[in-house]
PDB file of C-alpha atoms in Angstrom:
ATOM      1  CA  UNK A  19       5.838  58.851  59.543  1.00  0.00           C
ATOM      2  CA  UNK A  20       8.368  56.775  61.470  1.00  0.00           C
ATOM      3  CA  UNK A  21       8.119  59.187  64.440  1.00  0.00           C
ATOM      4  CA  UNK A  22       4.343  58.761  64.593  1.00  0.00           C
ATOM      5  CA  UNK A  23       4.727  54.996  64.586  1.00  0.00           C
ATOM      6  CA  UNK A  24       7.152  55.088  67.544  1.00  0.00           C
ATOM      7  CA  UNK A  25       4.871  57.487  69.463  1.00  0.00           C
ATOM      8  CA  UNK A  26       1.902  55.186  68.855  1.00  0.00           C
ATOM      9  CA  UNK A  27       3.825  52.191  70.207  1.00  0.00           C
ATOM     10  CA  UNK A  28       4.815  54.111  73.360  1.00  0.00           C
ATOM     11  CA  UNK A  29       1.276  55.306  73.999  1.00  0.00           C
ATOM     12  CA  UNK A  30      -0.114  51.845  73.261  1.00  0.00           C
ATOM     13  CA  UNK A  31       2.379  50.238  75.668  1.00  0.00           C
ATOM     14  CA  UNK A  32       1.567  52.768  78.444  1.00  0.00           C
ATOM     15  CA  UNK A  33      -2.154  52.193  77.930  1.00  0.00           C
ATOM     16  CA  UNK A  34      -1.655  48.439  78.161  1.00  0.00           C
ATOM     17  CA  UNK A  35       0.208  48.801  81.455  1.00  0.00           C
ATOM     18  CA  UNK A  36      -2.584  50.920  82.914  1.00  0.00           C
ATOM     19  CA  UNK A  37      -5.182  48.505  81.623  1.00  0.00           C
ATOM     20  CA  UNK A  38      -3.388  45.562  83.244  1.00  0.00           C
ATOM     21  CA  UNK A  39      -3.049  47.413  86.568  1.00  0.00           C
ATOM     22  CA  UNK A  40      -6.732  48.371  86.520  1.00  0.00           C
ATOM     23  CA  UNK A  41      -7.765  44.750  86.001  1.00  0.00           C
ATOM     24  CA  UNK A  42      -6.885  43.846  89.597  1.00  0.00           C
ATOM     25  CA  UNK A  43     -10.165  43.956  91.484  1.00  0.00           C
ATOM     26  CA  UNK A  44     -10.795  44.006  95.208  1.00  0.00           C
ATOM     27  CA  UNK A  45     -14.010  44.004  97.213  1.00  0.00           C
ATOM     28  CA  UNK A  46     -14.692  46.669  99.796  1.00  0.00           C
ATOM     29  CA  UNK A  47     -17.145  45.432 102.398  1.00  0.00           C
ATOM     30  CA  UNK A  48     -19.278  48.190 103.914  1.00  0.00           C
ATOM     31  CA  UNK A  49     -20.574  48.435 107.480  1.00  0.00           C
ATOM     32  CA  UNK A  50     -23.869  46.913 106.348  1.00  0.00           C
ATOM     33  CA  UNK A  51     -22.092  43.948 104.711  1.00  0.00           C
ATOM     34  CA  UNK A  52     -22.461  44.973 101.073  1.00  0.00           C
ATOM     35  CA  UNK A  53     -19.500  44.091  98.836  1.00  0.00           C
ATOM     36  CA  UNK A  54     -18.502  46.747  96.323  1.00  0.00           C
ATOM     37  CA  UNK A  55     -16.030  45.734  93.643  1.00  0.00           C
ATOM     38  CA  UNK A  56     -13.398  48.318  92.710  1.00  0.00           C
ATOM     39  CA  UNK A  57     -10.050  48.331  90.947  1.00  0.00           C
ATOM     40  CA  UNK A  58      -6.940  48.312  93.093  1.00  0.00           C
ATOM     41  CA  UNK A  59      -5.766  51.483  91.331  1.00  0.00           C
ATOM     42  CA  UNK A  60      -8.871  53.400  92.453  1.00  0.00           C
ATOM     43  CA  UNK A  61      -8.997  51.875  95.943  1.00  0.00           C
ATOM     44  CA  UNK A  62      -5.403  52.705  96.830  1.00  0.00           C
ATOM     45  CA  UNK A  63      -6.234  56.442  96.831  1.00  0.00           C
ATOM     46  CA  UNK A  64      -7.351  55.574 100.363  1.00  0.00           C
ATOM     47  CA  UNK A  65      -4.288  55.321 102.572  1.00  0.00           C
ATOM     48  CA  UNK A  66      -6.252  52.960 104.828  1.00  0.00           C
ATOM     49  CA  UNK A  67      -6.640  50.524 101.929  1.00  0.00           C
ATOM     50  CA  UNK A  68      -3.120  51.090 100.588  1.00  0.00           C
ATOM     51  CA  UNK A  69      -1.692  50.326 104.035  1.00  0.00           C
ATOM     52  CA  UNK A  70      -3.984  47.321 104.465  1.00  0.00           C
ATOM     53  CA  UNK A  71      -2.755  45.784 101.251  1.00  0.00           C
ATOM     54  CA  UNK A  72       0.836  44.750 101.672  1.00  0.00           C
ATOM     55  CA  UNK A  73       2.831  46.157  98.768  1.00  0.00           C
ATOM     56  CA  UNK A  74       4.785  42.927  98.596  1.00  0.00           C
ATOM     57  CA  UNK A  75       1.658  40.939  97.768  1.00  0.00           C
ATOM     58  CA  UNK A  76       1.458  39.511  94.296  1.00  0.00           C
ATOM     59  CA  UNK A  77      -1.333  40.992  92.145  1.00  0.00           C
ATOM     60  CA  UNK A  78      -2.879  37.520  91.878  1.00  0.00           C
ATOM     61  CA  UNK A  79      -3.265  37.500  95.670  1.00  0.00           C
ATOM     62  CA  UNK A  80      -5.041  40.874  95.561  1.00  0.00           C
ATOM     63  CA  UNK A  81      -7.611  39.848  92.971  1.00  0.00           C
ATOM     64  CA  UNK A  82     -11.057  39.474  94.550  1.00  0.00           C
ATOM     65  CA  UNK A  83      -9.712  40.190  98.055  1.00  0.00           C
ATOM     66  CA  UNK A  84     -12.239  41.479 100.611  1.00  0.00           C
ATOM     67  CA  UNK A  85     -11.342  44.537 102.681  1.00  0.00           C
ATOM     68  CA  UNK A  86     -13.712  45.541 105.475  1.00  0.00           C
ATOM     69  CA  UNK A  87     -14.609  49.211 105.776  1.00  0.00           C
ATOM     70  CA  UNK A  88     -16.631  48.908 109.009  1.00  0.00           C
ATOM     71  CA  UNK A  89     -17.189  52.612 109.642  1.00  0.00           C
ATOM     72  CA  UNK A  90     -18.801  53.418 106.270  1.00  0.00           C
ATOM     73  CA  UNK A  91     -22.218  52.297 105.014  1.00  0.00           C
ATOM     74  CA  UNK A  92     -22.699  51.123 101.421  1.00  0.00           C
ATOM     75  CA  UNK A  93     -24.363  54.247 100.007  1.00  0.00           C
ATOM     76  CA  UNK A  94     -21.622  56.517 101.364  1.00  0.00           C
ATOM     77  CA  UNK A  95     -18.915  54.075 100.250  1.00  0.00           C
ATOM     78  CA  UNK A  96     -20.310  54.161  96.705  1.00  0.00           C
ATOM     79  CA  UNK A  97     -20.278  57.975  96.827  1.00  0.00           C
ATOM     80  CA  UNK A  98     -16.653  57.914  98.077  1.00  0.00           C
ATOM     81  CA  UNK A  99     -15.709  55.575  95.230  1.00  0.00           C
ATOM     82  CA  UNK A 100     -17.457  57.882  92.754  1.00  0.00           C
ATOM     83  CA  UNK A 101     -15.133  60.649  93.965  1.00  0.00           C
ATOM     84  CA  UNK A 102     -12.036  58.418  93.815  1.00  0.00           C
ATOM     85  CA  UNK A 103     -12.881  57.202  90.303  1.00  0.00           C
ATOM     86  CA  UNK A 104     -13.330  60.743  88.992  1.00  0.00           C
ATOM     87  CA  UNK A 105     -10.183  61.899  90.783  1.00  0.00           C
ATOM     88  CA  UNK A 106      -8.093  59.078  89.329  1.00  0.00           C
ATOM     89  CA  UNK A 107      -9.554  58.696  85.820  1.00  0.00           C
ATOM     90  CA  UNK A 108     -10.890  62.125  84.790  1.00  0.00           C
ATOM     91  CA  UNK A 109      -9.157  64.965  86.632  1.00  0.00           C
ATOM     92  CA  UNK A 110      -7.455  65.468  89.942  1.00  0.00           C
ATOM     93  CA  UNK A 111      -8.927  68.160  92.107  1.00  0.00           C
ATOM     94  CA  UNK A 112      -6.903  71.362  92.230  1.00  0.00           C
ATOM     95  CA  UNK A 113      -5.187  72.038  95.525  1.00  0.00           C
ATOM     96  CA  UNK A 114      -7.325  74.184  97.817  1.00  0.00           C
ATOM     97  CA  UNK A 115      -5.363  77.301  98.637  1.00  0.00           C
ATOM     98  CA  UNK A 116      -5.672  79.162 101.882  1.00  0.00           C
ATOM     99  CA  UNK A 117      -6.661  81.707 102.807  1.00  0.00           C
ATOM    100  CA  UNK A 118      -9.792  81.059 100.804  1.00  0.00           C
ATOM    101  CA  UNK A 119     -10.329  83.591  98.036  1.00  0.00           C
ATOM    102  CA  UNK A 120     -14.079  83.090  97.911  1.00  0.00           C
ATOM    103  CA  UNK A 121     -16.997  81.856  99.969  1.00  0.00           C
ATOM    104  CA  UNK A 122     -18.390  79.983  96.951  1.00  0.00           C
ATOM    105  CA  UNK A 123     -17.322  76.387  96.486  1.00  0.00           C
ATOM    106  CA  UNK A 124     -17.600  76.595  92.681  1.00  0.00           C
ATOM    107  CA  UNK A 125     -14.975  79.372  92.664  1.00  0.00           C
ATOM    108  CA  UNK A 126     -12.513  77.283  94.696  1.00  0.00           C
ATOM    109  CA  UNK A 127     -12.623  73.891  92.944  1.00  0.00           C
ATOM    110  CA  UNK A 128     -13.536  72.527  89.528  1.00  0.00           C
ATOM    111  CA  UNK A 129     -17.266  72.329  88.671  1.00  0.00           C
ATOM    112  CA  UNK A 130     -17.541  68.539  89.074  1.00  0.00           C
ATOM    113  CA  UNK A 131     -16.137  68.696  92.621  1.00  0.00           C
ATOM    114  CA  UNK A 132     -18.419  71.594  93.583  1.00  0.00           C
ATOM    115  CA  UNK A 133     -21.447  69.670  92.253  1.00  0.00           C
ATOM    116  CA  UNK A 134     -20.287  66.535  94.096  1.00  0.00           C
ATOM    117  CA  UNK A 135     -20.732  68.422  97.379  1.00  0.00           C
ATOM    118  CA  UNK A 136     -24.293  69.453  96.544  1.00  0.00           C
ATOM    119  CA  UNK A 137     -25.790  66.815  98.804  1.00  0.00           C
ATOM    120  CA  UNK A 138     -27.898  66.844 101.935  1.00  0.00           C
ATOM    121  CA  UNK A 139     -26.057  68.103 104.984  1.00  0.00           C
ATOM    122  CA  UNK A 140     -26.052  64.727 106.782  1.00  0.00           C
ATOM    123  CA  UNK A 141     -24.555  63.046 103.689  1.00  0.00           C
ATOM    124  CA  UNK A 142     -21.844  65.716 103.518  1.00  0.00           C
ATOM    125  CA  UNK A 143     -20.953  65.008 107.155  1.00  0.00           C
ATOM    126  CA  UNK A 144     -20.906  61.248 106.481  1.00  0.00           C
ATOM    127  CA  UNK A 145     -18.633  61.801 103.464  1.00  0.00           C
ATOM    128  CA  UNK A 146     -16.317  63.878 105.639  1.00  0.00           C
ATOM    129  CA  UNK A 147     -16.225  61.137 108.298  1.00  0.00           C
ATOM    130  CA  UNK A 148     -15.620  58.457 105.642  1.00  0.00           C
ATOM    131  CA  UNK A 149     -12.809  60.476 104.041  1.00  0.00           C
ATOM    132  CA  UNK A 150     -11.223  60.892 107.453  1.00  0.00           C
ATOM    133  CA  UNK A 151     -11.594  57.195 108.368  1.00  0.00           C
ATOM    134  CA  UNK A 152     -10.386  55.956 104.978  1.00  0.00           C
ATOM    135  CA  UNK A 153      -7.601  58.556 104.929  1.00  0.00           C
ATOM    136  CA  UNK A 154      -8.417  60.086 101.543  1.00  0.00           C
ATOM    137  CA  UNK A 155      -6.788  63.494 101.878  1.00  0.00           C
ATOM    138  CA  UNK A 156      -8.206  65.211  98.763  1.00  0.00           C
ATOM    139  CA  UNK A 157     -11.759  64.134  99.654  1.00  0.00           C
ATOM    140  CA  UNK A 158     -11.239  65.188 103.265  1.00  0.00           C
ATOM    141  CA  UNK A 159      -9.993  68.583 102.054  1.00  0.00           C
ATOM    142  CA  UNK A 160     -13.020  68.961  99.775  1.00  0.00           C
ATOM    143  CA  UNK A 161     -15.603  67.995 102.385  1.00  0.00           C
ATOM    144  CA  UNK A 162     -13.984  70.194 105.047  1.00  0.00           C
ATOM    145  CA  UNK A 163     -14.048  73.058 102.554  1.00  0.00           C
ATOM    146  CA  UNK A 164     -17.732  72.417 101.835  1.00  0.00           C
ATOM    147  CA  UNK A 165     -18.532  72.437 105.564  1.00  0.00           C
ATOM    148  CA  UNK A 166     -16.535  75.638 106.084  1.00  0.00           C
ATOM    149  CA  UNK A 167     -18.475  77.294 103.256  1.00  0.00           C
ATOM    150  CA  UNK A 168     -21.690  76.012 104.864  1.00  0.00           C
ATOM    151  CA  UNK A 169     -20.971  77.648 108.247  1.00  0.00           C
ATOM    152  CA  UNK A 170     -19.207  80.799 107.031  1.00  0.00           C
ATOM    153  CA  UNK A 171     -20.996  83.906 108.289  1.00  0.00           C
ATOM    154  CA  UNK A 172     -23.363  81.957 110.531  1.00  0.00           C
ATOM    155  CA  UNK A 173     -24.044  82.885 114.152  1.00  0.00           C
ATOM    156  CA  UNK A 174     -23.123  80.554 117.014  1.00  0.00           C
ATOM    157  CA  UNK A 175     -26.778  79.563 117.347  1.00  0.00           C
ATOM    158  CA  UNK A 176     -27.014  78.717 113.637  1.00  0.00           C
ATOM    159  CA  UNK A 177     -23.801  76.665 113.807  1.00  0.00           C
ATOM    160  CA  UNK A 178     -25.115  74.784 116.854  1.00  0.00           C
ATOM    161  CA  UNK A 179     -28.262  74.011 114.872  1.00  0.00           C
ATOM    162  CA  UNK A 180     -26.261  72.822 111.831  1.00  0.00           C
ATOM    163  CA  UNK A 181     -24.189  70.457 113.983  1.00  0.00           C
ATOM    164  CA  UNK A 182     -27.144  69.544 116.215  1.00  0.00           C
ATOM    165  CA  UNK A 183     -25.404  70.796 119.363  1.00  0.00           C
ATOM    166  CA  UNK A 184     -27.567  71.801 122.295  1.00  0.00           C
ATOM    167  CA  UNK A 185     -26.889  75.064 124.106  1.00  0.00           C
ATOM    168  CA  UNK A 186     -26.350  73.837 127.650  1.00  0.00           C
ATOM    169  CA  UNK A 187     -24.960  77.070 129.075  1.00  0.00           C
ATOM    170  CA  UNK A 188     -27.201  78.925 131.518  1.00  0.00           C
ATOM    171  CA  UNK A 189     -27.844  82.626 130.930  1.00  0.00           C
ATOM    172  CA  UNK A 190     -25.452  83.767 133.726  1.00  0.00           C
ATOM    173  CA  UNK A 191     -22.572  81.730 132.272  1.00  0.00           C
ATOM    174  CA  UNK A 192     -23.440  82.902 128.768  1.00  0.00           C
ATOM    175  CA  UNK A 193     -23.330  86.566 129.806  1.00  0.00           C
ATOM    176  CA  UNK A 194     -19.966  86.080 131.494  1.00  0.00           C
ATOM    177  CA  UNK A 195     -18.501  84.317 128.444  1.00  0.00           C
ATOM    178  CA  UNK A 196     -19.802  86.995 126.077  1.00  0.00           C
ATOM    179  CA  UNK A 197     -18.334  89.724 128.298  1.00  0.00           C
ATOM    180  CA  UNK A 198     -14.936  88.010 128.473  1.00  0.00           C
ATOM    181  CA  UNK A 199     -14.867  87.436 124.727  1.00  0.00           C
ATOM    182  CA  UNK A 200     -16.557  90.535 123.337  1.00  0.00           C
ATOM    183  CA  UNK A 201     -13.444  91.145 121.239  1.00  0.00           C
ATOM    184  CA  UNK A 202     -14.492  88.155 119.098  1.00  0.00           C
ATOM    185  CA  UNK A 203     -17.606  89.966 117.889  1.00  0.00           C
ATOM    186  CA  UNK A 204     -15.712  93.037 116.707  1.00  0.00           C
ATOM    187  CA  UNK A 205     -15.323  93.149 112.948  1.00  0.00           C
ATOM    188  CA  UNK A 206     -11.766  93.673 111.731  1.00  0.00           C
ATOM    189  CA  UNK A 207     -11.230  96.492 109.175  1.00  0.00           C
TER     190      UNK A 207
END
């Protein structure tokens, strides 16, 4: 009985410390001027934000502080914060191993993370750009993985279409390039 009482006090104390740390709120200001309130603990997953906030600052100085995120619109910023909140409070994403053992996202990461990437293609690209800008490595890894799964097995023409890249090579240049690089089209055993 005494052991349980000590364990309860330790757990209770640890929970209180987390609760106090989570009470510090900051405002992230999106490109379109919308303020989104988030806990410091969630926000500092972004190295951009962690580096912006001086570690020597007192927590009272952080409370209600505005941090501009000028390269990310509000809807994408909310989606990024959804990822960060899940990552920090529910479960961290497993490390993505390479070489990839599957071409299916749901076989490479936990179900929540695979479902998170089930968005329109333009939103996926915006999430990738936001993760890169905000320096959120696990989100950048996830979105890059999702894009790689998206283009795996596609032809050059299909990839150009996905990324909205025009084919500006004339037919003579194209023939020469294909001839010089025909080894690329050979399937390895």
